[in-house]
Coordinates of C-alpha atoms in Angstrom, one line a residue:
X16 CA 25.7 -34.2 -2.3
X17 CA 25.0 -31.8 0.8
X18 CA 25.5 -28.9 -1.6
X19 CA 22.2 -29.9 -3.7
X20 CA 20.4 -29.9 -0.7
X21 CA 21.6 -26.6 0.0
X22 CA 20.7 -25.4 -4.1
X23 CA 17.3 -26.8 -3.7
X24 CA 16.4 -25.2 -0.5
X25 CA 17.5 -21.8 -2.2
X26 CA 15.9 -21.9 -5.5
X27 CA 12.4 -23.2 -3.2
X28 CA 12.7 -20.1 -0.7
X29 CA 13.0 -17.6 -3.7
X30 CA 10.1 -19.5 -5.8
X31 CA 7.9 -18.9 -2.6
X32 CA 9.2 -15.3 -1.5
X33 CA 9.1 -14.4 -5.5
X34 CA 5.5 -16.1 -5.9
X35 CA 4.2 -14.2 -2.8
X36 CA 5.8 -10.9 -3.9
X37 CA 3.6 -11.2 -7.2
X38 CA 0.4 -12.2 -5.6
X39 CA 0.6 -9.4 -3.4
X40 CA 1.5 -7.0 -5.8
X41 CA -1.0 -8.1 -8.6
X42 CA -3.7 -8.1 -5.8
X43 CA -2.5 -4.5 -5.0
X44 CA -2.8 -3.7 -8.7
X45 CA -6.1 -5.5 -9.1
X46 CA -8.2 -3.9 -5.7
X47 CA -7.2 0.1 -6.0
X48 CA -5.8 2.1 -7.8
X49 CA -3.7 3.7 -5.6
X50 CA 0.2 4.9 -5.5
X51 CA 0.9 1.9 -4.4
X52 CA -0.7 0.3 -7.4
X53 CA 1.7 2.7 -9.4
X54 CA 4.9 1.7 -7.1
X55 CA 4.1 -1.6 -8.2
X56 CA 3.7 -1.4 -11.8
X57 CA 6.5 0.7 -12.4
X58 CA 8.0 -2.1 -10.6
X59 CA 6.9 -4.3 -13.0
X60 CA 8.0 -2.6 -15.8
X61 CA 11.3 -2.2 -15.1
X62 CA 12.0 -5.8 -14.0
X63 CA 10.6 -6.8 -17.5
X64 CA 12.2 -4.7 -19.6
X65 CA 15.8 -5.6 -18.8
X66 CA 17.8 -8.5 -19.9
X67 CA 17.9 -11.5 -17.1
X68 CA 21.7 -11.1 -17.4
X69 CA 21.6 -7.6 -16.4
X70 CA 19.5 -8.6 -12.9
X71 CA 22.2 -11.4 -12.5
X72 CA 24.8 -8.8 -12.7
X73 CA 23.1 -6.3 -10.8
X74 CA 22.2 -8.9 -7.5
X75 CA 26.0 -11.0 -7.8
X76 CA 27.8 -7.6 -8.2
X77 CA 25.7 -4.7 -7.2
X78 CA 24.3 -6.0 -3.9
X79 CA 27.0 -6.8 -1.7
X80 CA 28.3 -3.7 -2.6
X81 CA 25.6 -1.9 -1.2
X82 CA 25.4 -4.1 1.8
X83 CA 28.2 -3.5 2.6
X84 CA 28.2 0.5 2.2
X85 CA 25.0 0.1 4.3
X86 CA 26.6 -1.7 7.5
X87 CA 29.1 1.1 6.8
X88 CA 26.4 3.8 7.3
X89 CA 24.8 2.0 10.1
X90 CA 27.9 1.3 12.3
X91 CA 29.1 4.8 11.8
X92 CA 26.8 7.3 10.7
X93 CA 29.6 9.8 9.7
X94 CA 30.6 7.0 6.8
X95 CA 27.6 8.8 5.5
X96 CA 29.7 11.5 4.6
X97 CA 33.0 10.0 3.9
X98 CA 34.4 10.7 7.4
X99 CA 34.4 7.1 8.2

């Protein structure tokens, strides 16, 4: 039963992050309309106009992936440039 734990303690710290991420954002959008305000709405845009599946995909498959290539780049610049 440790594992629920676990689920719920997840799904809670990405309500919260996600929940401040919006409010932040919408109260960007909202006070100026800046290129910030743009950033944000193009944001918006794109994150509603795909299918859920596809940002499933795109976090399980696409993420570590670029994690990884990013340690890569960090712990040896020259992987930068397929040396590494």
């Amino acid at each position: 039963m440790g594992w629920l734990g676990d689920t719920n303690q997840l799904s809670g710290m990405a309500w919260l992050g996600g929940r401040a991420i919006g409010i932040c954002g919408a109260a960007e959008r909202r006070v100026r309309a800046t290129c910030d305000s743009r950033i944000w709405g193009g944001y918006v845009e794109i994150v509603r106009q795909t299918p859920f599946v596809v940002q499933v995909f795109f976090v399980v498959f696409g993420l570590p992936v670029t994690r990884e290539r990013w340690w890569r780049v960090v712990l040896s610049p020259s992987a930068l440039w397929g040396e590494g």
